[in-house]
């Protein structure tokens, strides 16, 4: 079990609060701090898990605060939520997968859906106070249609 400094522990806690898997966090710690930590050691810093039951109150508060900030952030802060980023990634995949017809067609369809606004929000039209729109059915005699047709024929 690696001995961690406070800022390394805080990194782990914030990463777990952002719904990263323990294995992903372990890889990130190795990449950023050059320290090998196990998934089990990382799980000890997640207060929502049994392993994190003994976590200090400071880190528990940090976890909940980081999770709240992560959930409450506007969607435009998430890179993959932007159409441009999605199109760039899909375009690169499309170029790689051109030899695979099925995948290329799926990627092409996905790109077209994004470009044409398939995923845009739809507006639901309702009546007053959210009730269904009222419709009125009126019966019209067929004689009026016949006379209109006859008049049109006579005009020729």
Coordinates of N, CA, C and O in Angstrom, one line a residue:
X1 N 0.8 -1.2 0.0 CA 0.0 0.0 0.0 C 0.9 1.2 0.0 O 1.7 1.4 0.9
X2 N 0.7 2.1 -1.0 CA 1.5 3.3 -1.1 C 1.1 4.3 -0.1 O -0.1 4.5 0.2
X3 N 2.1 5.0 0.4 CA 1.9 6.1 1.3 C 1.6 7.4 0.5 O 2.4 7.8 -0.3
X4 N 0.4 8.0 0.7 CA 0.0 9.1 -0.1 C 0.0 10.4 0.7 O -0.3 10.5 1.9
X5 N 0.4 11.5 0.0 CA 0.3 12.8 0.6 C -1.1 13.4 0.5 O -1.9 12.8 -0.2
X6 N -1.4 14.5 1.3 CA -2.7 15.0 1.3 C -3.2 15.4 0.0 O -4.4 15.1 -0.4
X7 N -2.4 16.1 -0.9 CA -2.9 16.5 -2.2 C -3.2 15.3 -3.1 O -4.1 15.4 -4.0
X8 N -2.5 14.2 -2.9 CA -2.7 13.0 -3.7 C -4.0 12.4 -3.3 O -4.8 11.9 -4.1
X9 N -4.3 12.4 -2.0 CA -5.5 11.8 -1.5 C -6.7 12.7 -2.0 O -7.8 12.2 -2.4
X10 N -6.5 14.0 -2.0 CA -7.6 14.9 -2.4 C -7.9 14.7 -3.9 O -9.0 14.7 -4.4
X11 N -6.8 14.4 -4.7 CA -7.0 14.1 -6.1 C -7.9 12.8 -6.3 O -8.8 12.8 -7.1
X12 N -7.6 11.8 -5.5 CA -8.3 10.6 -5.5 C -9.8 10.8 -5.2 O -10.7 10.4 -5.9
X13 N -10.0 11.6 -4.1 CA -11.4 11.9 -3.6 C -12.2 12.6 -4.7 O -13.3 12.3 -5.0
X14 N -11.6 13.6 -5.3 CA -12.3 14.4 -6.3 C -12.5 13.6 -7.6 O -13.6 13.7 -8.2
X15 N -11.6 12.7 -7.9 CA -11.8 11.9 -9.1 C -13.0 10.9 -8.9 O -13.8 10.7 -9.7
X16 N -13.0 10.3 -7.7 CA -14.1 9.4 -7.4 C -15.4 10.1 -7.3 O -16.5 9.6 -7.7
X17 N -15.4 11.4 -6.8 CA -16.6 12.2 -6.8 C -17.2 12.5 -8.2 O -18.4 12.7 -8.4
X18 N -16.3 12.4 -9.2 CA -16.7 12.7 -10.6 C -17.1 11.4 -11.3 O -17.0 11.3 -12.5
X19 N -17.4 10.3 -10.5 CA -17.9 9.1 -11.0 C -16.8 8.3 -11.8 O -17.2 7.5 -12.7
X20 N -15.5 8.5 -11.6 CA -14.5 7.7 -12.2 C -14.4 6.4 -11.5 O -14.6 6.3 -10.3
X21 N -14.1 5.3 -12.3 CA -14.0 4.0 -11.7 C -12.6 4.0 -10.9 O -11.7 4.7 -11.3
X22 N -12.6 3.1 -9.9 CA -11.3 3.0 -9.1 C -10.1 2.7 -10.0 O -9.0 3.2 -9.8
X23 N -10.3 1.8 -11.0 CA -9.2 1.5 -11.9 C -8.7 2.7 -12.7 O -7.5 2.9 -12.9
X24 N -9.7 3.5 -13.1 CA -9.3 4.7 -13.8 C -8.6 5.7 -12.9 O -7.6 6.3 -13.4
X25 N -9.0 5.8 -11.7 CA -8.3 6.7 -10.8 C -6.9 6.2 -10.5 O -6.0 7.0 -10.4
X26 N -6.8 4.9 -10.3 CA -5.4 4.3 -10.1 C -4.5 4.7 -11.2 O -3.3 5.0 -11.0
X27 N -5.0 4.5 -12.5 CA -4.2 4.9 -13.6 C -3.8 6.4 -13.6 O -2.7 6.7 -14.0
X28 N -4.8 7.2 -13.3 CA -4.6 8.7 -13.3 C -3.5 9.0 -12.2 O -2.7 9.9 -12.5
X29 N -3.6 8.4 -11.1 CA -2.6 8.7 -10.0 C -1.2 8.2 -10.5 O -0.2 9.0 -10.3
X30 N -1.1 7.1 -11.1 CA 0.2 6.6 -11.7 C 0.7 7.6 -12.7 O 1.9 7.9 -12.8
X31 N -0.2 8.1 -13.6 CA 0.2 9.0 -14.7 C 0.6 10.4 -14.1 O 1.6 10.9 -14.5
X32 N -0.1 10.9 -13.2 CA 0.1 12.3 -12.7 C 1.2 12.3 -11.6 O 1.9 13.3 -11.5
X33 N 1.2 11.3 -10.7 CA 2.1 11.4 -9.5 C 3.2 10.3 -9.5 O 4.0 10.3 -8.6
X34 N 3.2 9.4 -10.5 CA 4.2 8.4 -10.6 C 4.2 7.5 -9.4 O 5.2 7.0 -8.9
X35 N 2.9 7.2 -8.8 CA 2.8 6.4 -7.7 C 1.8 5.2 -8.1 O 0.8 5.4 -8.6
X36 N 2.2 4.0 -7.7 CA 1.4 2.8 -7.9 C 0.4 2.7 -6.8 O 0.9 2.5 -5.6
X37 N -0.9 2.7 -7.0 CA -1.9 2.5 -6.0 C -2.8 1.4 -6.6 O -3.1 1.3 -7.8
X38 N -3.4 0.6 -5.7 CA -4.3 -0.5 -6.1 C -5.7 0.1 -6.2 O -6.0 1.1 -5.6
X39 N -6.6 -0.6 -6.8 CA -8.0 -0.2 -6.9 C -8.6 -0.3 -5.5 O -9.4 0.6 -5.1
X40 N -8.1 -1.2 -4.7 CA -8.7 -1.4 -3.3 C -8.3 -0.2 -2.5 O -9.1 0.3 -1.7
X41 N -7.0 0.3 -2.7 CA -6.6 1.5 -1.9 C -7.4 2.7 -2.3 O -7.8 3.5 -1.5
X42 N -7.7 2.8 -3.6 CA -8.5 4.0 -4.1 C -9.9 3.9 -3.6 O -10.5 4.9 -3.2
X43 N -10.5 2.7 -3.5 CA -11.8 2.6 -3.0 C -12.0 3.0 -1.5 O -13.0 3.4 -1.1
X44 N -10.9 3.0 -0.8 CA -10.9 3.5 0.6 C -11.2 5.0 0.7 O -11.5 5.5 1.8
X45 N -11.1 5.7 -0.4 CA -11.3 7.1 -0.4 C -12.7 7.5 -0.9 O -13.0 8.6 -1.2
X46 N -13.6 6.5 -1.1 CA -15.0 6.7 -1.5 C -15.9 6.5 -0.4 O -16.1 5.3 0.0
X47 N -16.5 7.5 0.2 CA -17.4 7.4 1.3 C -18.7 6.7 1.0 O -19.4 6.3 1.9
X48 N -19.0 6.5 -0.2 CA -20.2 5.8 -0.6 C -20.0 4.2 -0.6 O -21.0 3.5 -0.8
X49 N -18.8 3.8 -0.4 CA -18.5 2.4 -0.4 C -18.2 1.9 1.0 O -17.8 2.7 1.9
X50 N -18.3 0.6 1.2 CA -18.0 0.1 2.6 C -16.5 0.3 2.9 O -16.2 0.6 4.1
X51 N -15.7 0.2 1.9 CA -14.2 0.4 2.2 C -13.9 1.8 2.7 O -12.9 2.1 3.4
X52 N -14.8 2.8 2.3 CA -14.5 4.2 2.7 C -15.3 4.6 3.9 O -15.4 5.8 4.2
X53 N -15.7 3.7 4.7 CA -16.5 4.0 5.9 C -15.7 4.8 6.9 O -16.2 5.6 7.7
X54 N -14.4 4.5 7.0 CA -13.5 5.1 8.0 C -12.8 6.4 7.5 O -11.8 6.9 8.1
X55 N -13.2 6.9 6.3 CA -12.6 8.1 5.7 C -12.8 9.3 6.6 O -13.9 9.5 7.2
X56 N -11.8 10.1 6.8 CA -11.9 11.3 7.6 C -13.0 12.3 7.2 O -13.3 12.3 6.0
X57 N -13.5 13.0 8.1 CA -14.6 13.9 7.8 C -14.2 15.0 6.7 O -15.0 15.4 5.9
X58 N -13.0 15.4 6.8 CA -12.5 16.4 5.8 C -12.7 15.9 4.4 O -13.1 16.6 3.5
X59 N -12.3 14.6 4.2 CA -12.4 14.0 2.8 C -13.8 13.7 2.4 O -14.2 13.7 1.3
X60 N -14.6 13.3 3.4 CA -16.0 13.1 3.2 C -16.7 14.3 2.7 O -17.4 14.3 1.7
X61 N -16.5 15.4 3.4 CA -17.0 16.7 3.0 C -16.5 17.1 1.6 O -17.3 17.6 0.7
X62 N -15.2 16.9 1.3 CA -14.6 17.2 0.1 C -15.3 16.4 -1.1 O -15.6 17.0 -2.1
X63 N -15.5 15.2 -0.8 CA -16.2 14.3 -1.8 C -17.6 14.8 -2.1 O -17.9 14.9 -3.3
X64 N -18.4 15.1 -1.1 CA -19.8 15.5 -1.4 C -19.8 16.9 -2.0 O -20.6 17.1 -2.9
X65 N -18.9 17.8 -1.7 CA -18.8 19.1 -2.3 C -18.4 18.9 -3.8 O -19.0 19.6 -4.7
X66 N -17.4 18.1 -4.1 CA -16.9 17.9 -5.4 C -18.0 17.2 -6.3 O -18.2 17.6 -7.4
X67 N -18.7 16.3 -5.7 CA -19.8 15.6 -6.4 C -20.9 16.6 -6.8 O -21.5 16.6 -7.9
X68 N -21.3 17.4 -5.8 CA -22.4 18.4 -6.0 C -22.0 19.4 -7.1 O -22.8 19.7 -8.0
X69 N -20.7 19.9 -7.1 CA -20.3 20.8 -8.2 C -20.3 20.1 -9.5 O -20.6 20.7 -10.5
X70 N -19.9 18.8 -9.5 CA -19.8 18.1 -10.8 C -21.2 17.9 -11.4 O -21.4 18.1 -12.6
X71 N -22.2 17.5 -10.5 CA -23.5 17.3 -11.0 C -24.2 18.6 -11.4 O -25.0 18.7 -12.4
X72 N -23.9 19.7 -10.7 CA -24.6 21.0 -10.9 C -24.0 21.8 -12.1 O -24.5 22.8 -12.4
X73 N -22.9 21.3 -12.6 CA -22.2 22.1 -13.7 C -23.1 22.2 -14.9 O -23.8 21.2 -15.2
X74 N -23.1 23.3 -15.7 CA -23.8 23.4 -16.9 C -23.3 22.3 -17.9 O -22.1 22.0 -18.0
X75 N -24.2 21.9 -18.7 CA -23.9 20.8 -19.7 C -22.8 21.3 -20.7 O -22.1 20.5 -21.2
X76 N -22.8 22.6 -21.0 CA -21.8 23.1 -22.0 C -20.4 23.0 -21.5 O -19.5 23.1 -22.3
X77 N -20.2 22.7 -20.2 CA -18.8 22.6 -19.7 C -18.3 21.2 -20.0 O -17.1 20.9 -19.9
X78 N -19.1 20.3 -20.4 CA -18.7 18.9 -20.7 C -18.3 18.9 -22.2 O -19.2 19.1 -23.1
X79 N -17.1 18.6 -22.5 CA -16.6 18.6 -23.9 C -17.4 17.7 -24.8 O -17.7 18.1 -25.9
X80 N -17.6 16.5 -24.4 CA -18.3 15.6 -25.3 C -19.8 16.0 -25.6 O -20.4 15.4 -26.5
X81 N -20.3 16.9 -24.8 CA -21.7 17.3 -25.0 C -21.8 18.3 -26.2 O -22.8 18.6 -26.7
X82 N -20.6 18.9 -26.6 CA -20.6 19.8 -27.7 C -20.7 19.1 -29.1 O -19.9 18.1 -29.3
X83 N -21.5 19.6 -30.0 CA -21.7 18.9 -31.3 C -20.3 18.9 -32.0 O -20.0 17.9 -32.7
X84 N -19.6 20.0 -32.0 CA -18.3 20.1 -32.7 C -17.4 19.0 -32.3 O -16.7 18.3 -33.1
X85 N -17.2 18.8 -31.0 CA -16.3 17.8 -30.5 C -16.8 16.4 -30.9 O -16.0 15.6 -31.4
X86 N -18.1 16.1 -30.8 CA -18.6 14.8 -31.2 C -18.4 14.6 -32.7 O -18.0 13.5 -33.1
X87 N -18.6 15.6 -33.5 CA -18.4 15.5 -34.9 C -16.9 15.2 -35.3 O -16.6 14.4 -36.2
X88 N -16.0 15.9 -34.6 CA -14.6 15.7 -34.8 C -14.2 14.2 -34.5 O -13.5 13.6 -35.3
X89 N -14.7 13.7 -33.4 CA -14.4 12.3 -33.0 C -15.0 11.3 -33.9 O -14.3 10.4 -34.4
X90 N -16.3 11.6 -34.3 CA -17.0 10.6 -35.2 C -16.3 10.7 -36.6 O -16.2 9.7 -37.3
X91 N -15.9 11.9 -37.0 CA -15.2 12.0 -38.3 C -13.9 11.2 -38.3 O -13.6 10.5 -39.3
X92 N -13.1 11.3 -37.3 CA -11.9 10.5 -37.2 C -12.2 9.0 -37.2 O -11.5 8.3 -37.9
X93 N -13.2 8.6 -36.5 CA -13.6 7.2 -36.5 C -14.1 6.7 -37.8 O -13.8 5.6 -38.3
X94 N -14.8 7.6 -38.5 CA -15.3 7.3 -39.8 C -14.2 7.0 -40.8 O -14.2 6.1 -41.6
X95 N -13.2 7.9 -40.8 CA -12.0 7.7 -41.7 C -11.3 6.4 -41.4 O -10.9 5.6 -42.3
X96 N -11.2 6.0 -40.1 CA -10.5 4.7 -39.7 C -11.4 3.5 -40.1 O -10.8 2.5 -40.5
X97 N -12.7 3.7 -40.1 CA -13.6 2.5 -40.3 C -14.2 2.4 -41.7 O -15.1 1.7 -41.9
X98 N -13.6 3.1 -42.6 CA -14.2 3.1 -44.0 C -14.1 1.7 -44.6 O -14.9 1.4 -45.5
X99 N -13.2 0.9 -44.2 CA -13.1 -0.5 -44.7 C -14.2 -1.4 -44.2 O -14.5 -2.4 -44.8
X100 N -14.7 -1.0 -43.0 CA -15.8 -1.8 -42.4 C -17.1 -1.1 -42.7 O -17.5 -0.1 -42.1
X101 N -17.8 -1.7 -43.7 CA -19.0 -1.0 -44.2 C -20.1 -0.8 -43.2 O -20.6 0.3 -43.1
X102 N -20.3 -1.8 -42.3 CA -21.4 -1.6 -41.3 C -21.1 -0.5 -40.4 O -21.9 0.4 -40.1
X103 N -19.9 -0.5 -39.8 CA -19.5 0.6 -38.9 C -19.5 2.0 -39.6 O -19.9 3.0 -39.0
X104 N -19.0 2.0 -40.8 CA -19.0 3.3 -41.5 C -20.4 3.8 -41.7 O -20.6 5.0 -41.6
X105 N -21.3 3.0 -42.1 CA -22.7 3.4 -42.2 C -23.3 3.9 -40.9 O -23.9 5.0 -40.9
X106 N -23.0 3.2 -39.8 CA -23.5 3.6 -38.5 C -22.9 5.0 -38.1 O -23.6 5.9 -37.6
X107 N -21.6 5.2 -38.3 CA -21.0 6.5 -38.0 C -21.5 7.6 -38.9 O -21.8 8.7 -38.4
X108 N -21.7 7.3 -40.2 CA -22.3 8.3 -41.1 C -23.7 8.7 -40.7 O -24.0 9.9 -40.7
X109 N -24.5 7.7 -40.3 CA -25.8 8.1 -39.8 C -25.8 8.9 -38.5 O -26.5 9.9 -38.4
X110 N -24.9 8.6 -37.6 CA -24.7 9.4 -36.4 C -24.3 10.8 -36.7 O -24.8 11.7 -36.1
X111 N -23.4 11.0 -37.6 CA -22.9 12.3 -38.0 C -24.1 13.1 -38.6 O -24.3 14.3 -38.3
X112 N -24.8 12.5 -39.5 CA -26.0 13.1 -40.1 C -27.0 13.6 -39.0 O -27.6 14.6 -39.1
X113 N -27.3 12.7 -38.1 CA -28.2 13.1 -37.0 C -27.8 14.3 -36.2 O -28.6 15.2 -35.9
X114 N -26.5 14.4 -35.9 CA -26.0 15.5 -35.2 C -26.1 16.8 -36.1 O -26.5 17.8 -35.6
X115 N -25.7 16.7 -37.3 CA -25.6 17.8 -38.2 C -27.1 18.4 -38.5 O -27.3 19.6 -38.5
X116 N -28.0 17.5 -38.6 CA -29.4 17.9 -39.0 C -30.2 18.2 -37.7 O -31.4 18.5 -37.9
X117 N -29.6 18.1 -36.5 CA -30.3 18.5 -35.3 C -31.3 17.5 -34.8 O -32.3 17.8 -34.2
X118 N -31.1 16.2 -35.1 CA -32.0 15.2 -34.7 C -32.1 15.1 -33.2 O -33.2 14.7 -32.7
X119 N -31.1 15.5 -32.5 CA -31.1 15.4 -31.0 C -31.5 16.7 -30.3 O -31.4 16.8 -29.1
X120 N -32.0 17.7 -31.1 CA -32.4 18.9 -30.5 C -33.6 18.7 -29.7 O -34.4 17.8 -29.9
X121 N -33.8 19.6 -28.8 CA -35.0 19.5 -27.9 C -36.3 19.7 -28.7 O -36.3 20.6 -29.6
X122 N -37.3 18.9 -28.4 CA -38.6 19.0 -29.1 C -39.5 19.8 -28.2 O -39.5 19.7 -27.0
X123 N -40.3 20.7 -28.8 CA -41.3 21.5 -28.1 C -42.6 20.8 -28.1 O -43.1 20.4 -29.2
X124 N -43.2 20.6 -27.0 CA -44.5 19.9 -27.0 C -45.6 21.0 -26.8 O -45.5 21.9 -26.0
X125 N -46.5 21.0 -27.7 CA -47.6 22.0 -27.7 C -48.8 21.4 -27.0 O -49.3 20.4 -27.3
X126 N -49.3 22.2 -26.0 CA -50.4 21.8 -25.2 C -51.4 22.9 -25.2 O -51.2 24.0 -25.5
X127 N -52.6 22.6 -24.7 CA -53.6 23.6 -24.5 C -53.4 24.4 -23.2 O -52.4 24.3 -22.6
X128 N -54.5 25.0 -22.8 CA -54.4 25.9 -21.7 C -54.1 25.1 -20.4 O -54.7 24.0 -20.2
X129 N -53.2 25.6 -19.6 CA -52.8 25.0 -18.3 C -52.2 23.5 -18.5 O -52.4 22.7 -17.7
X130 N -51.6 23.3 -19.7 CA -51.0 22.0 -19.9 C -52.0 20.9 -20.3 O -51.6 19.7 -20.4
X131 N -53.2 21.2 -20.5 CA -54.2 20.2 -20.9 C -54.1 20.0 -22.4 O -53.5 20.7 -23.1
X132 N -54.8 18.9 -22.8 CA -54.7 18.6 -24.3 C -55.4 19.7 -25.0 O -56.3 20.4 -24.5
X133 N -55.0 19.9 -26.3 CA -55.6 20.9 -27.1 C -57.0 20.5 -27.5 O -57.3 19.3 -27.8
X134 N -58.0 21.4 -27.3 CA -59.4 21.1 -27.6 C -59.6 21.1 -29.1 O -59.1 22.0 -29.8
X135 N -60.3 20.1 -29.6 CA -60.6 20.1 -31.0 C -62.1 20.1 -31.1 O -62.9 19.6 -30.3
X136 N -62.6 20.7 -32.2 CA -64.0 20.9 -32.4 C -64.3 20.2 -33.8 O -63.7 20.5 -34.8
X137 N -65.3 19.3 -33.7 CA -65.7 18.6 -35.0 C -67.0 19.1 -35.4 O -68.0 19.2 -34.6
X138 N -67.1 19.6 -36.6 CA -68.4 20.1 -37.1 C -68.8 19.2 -38.3 O -68.0 18.9 -39.1
X139 N -70.1 19.0 -38.3 CA -70.6 18.2 -39.5 C -71.1 19.2 -40.5 O -71.8 20.1 -40.3
X140 N -70.6 19.0 -41.7 CA -71.0 19.8 -42.9 C -71.7 19.0 -43.9 O -71.3 17.9 -44.2
X141 N -72.8 19.5 -44.3 CA -73.5 18.7 -45.3 C -72.8 18.5 -46.6 O -72.0 19.3 -47.0
X142 N -73.0 17.3 -47.2 CA -72.3 17.0 -48.4 C -72.9 17.8 -49.6 O -72.2 17.9 -50.6
X143 N -74.1 18.3 -49.4 CA -74.6 19.1 -50.5 C -73.8 20.3 -50.9 O -73.6 20.7 -52.0
X144 N -73.2 21.0 -49.8 CA -72.3 22.1 -50.1 C -71.1 21.7 -50.9 O -70.6 22.5 -51.8
X145 N -70.6 20.5 -50.7 CA -69.5 20.0 -51.5 C -69.9 19.7 -52.9 O -69.2 20.0 -53.9
X146 N -71.0 19.1 -53.1 CA -71.5 18.8 -54.4 C -71.8 20.0 -55.2 O -71.4 20.1 -56.4
X147 N -72.4 21.0 -54.6 CA -72.7 22.2 -55.4 C -71.4 23.0 -55.7 O -71.3 23.5 -56.8
X148 N -70.4 22.9 -54.8 CA -69.1 23.6 -55.1 C -68.4 22.9 -56.3 O -67.8 23.5 -57.2
X149 N -68.5 21.5 -56.3 CA -67.9 20.7 -57.4 C -68.6 21.0 -58.7 O -68.0 21.1 -59.7
X150 N -70.0 21.0 -58.6 CA -70.7 21.3 -59.8 C -70.4 22.6 -60.4 O -70.3 22.8 -61.6
X151 N -70.3 23.6 -59.5 CA -70.0 25.0 -60.0 C -68.6 25.0 -60.6 O -68.4 25.6 -61.6
X152 N -67.6 24.2 -60.0 CA -66.3 24.2 -60.6 C -66.4 23.6 -62.0 O -65.7 24.0 -62.9
X153 N -67.1 22.5 -62.2 CA -67.3 21.9 -63.5 C -68.0 22.8 -64.5 O -67.6 22.8 -65.7
X154 N -68.9 23.5 -64.0 CA -69.7 24.4 -64.9 C -68.8 25.6 -65.3 O -69.0 26.1 -66.4
X155 N -67.9 25.9 -64.5 CA -67.0 27.1 -64.9 C -66.1 26.7 -66.0 O -65.6 27.6 -66.8
X156 N -65.8 25.4 -66.3 CA -65.0 25.0 -67.4 C -65.7 25.2 -68.6 O -66.0 25.2 -69.5

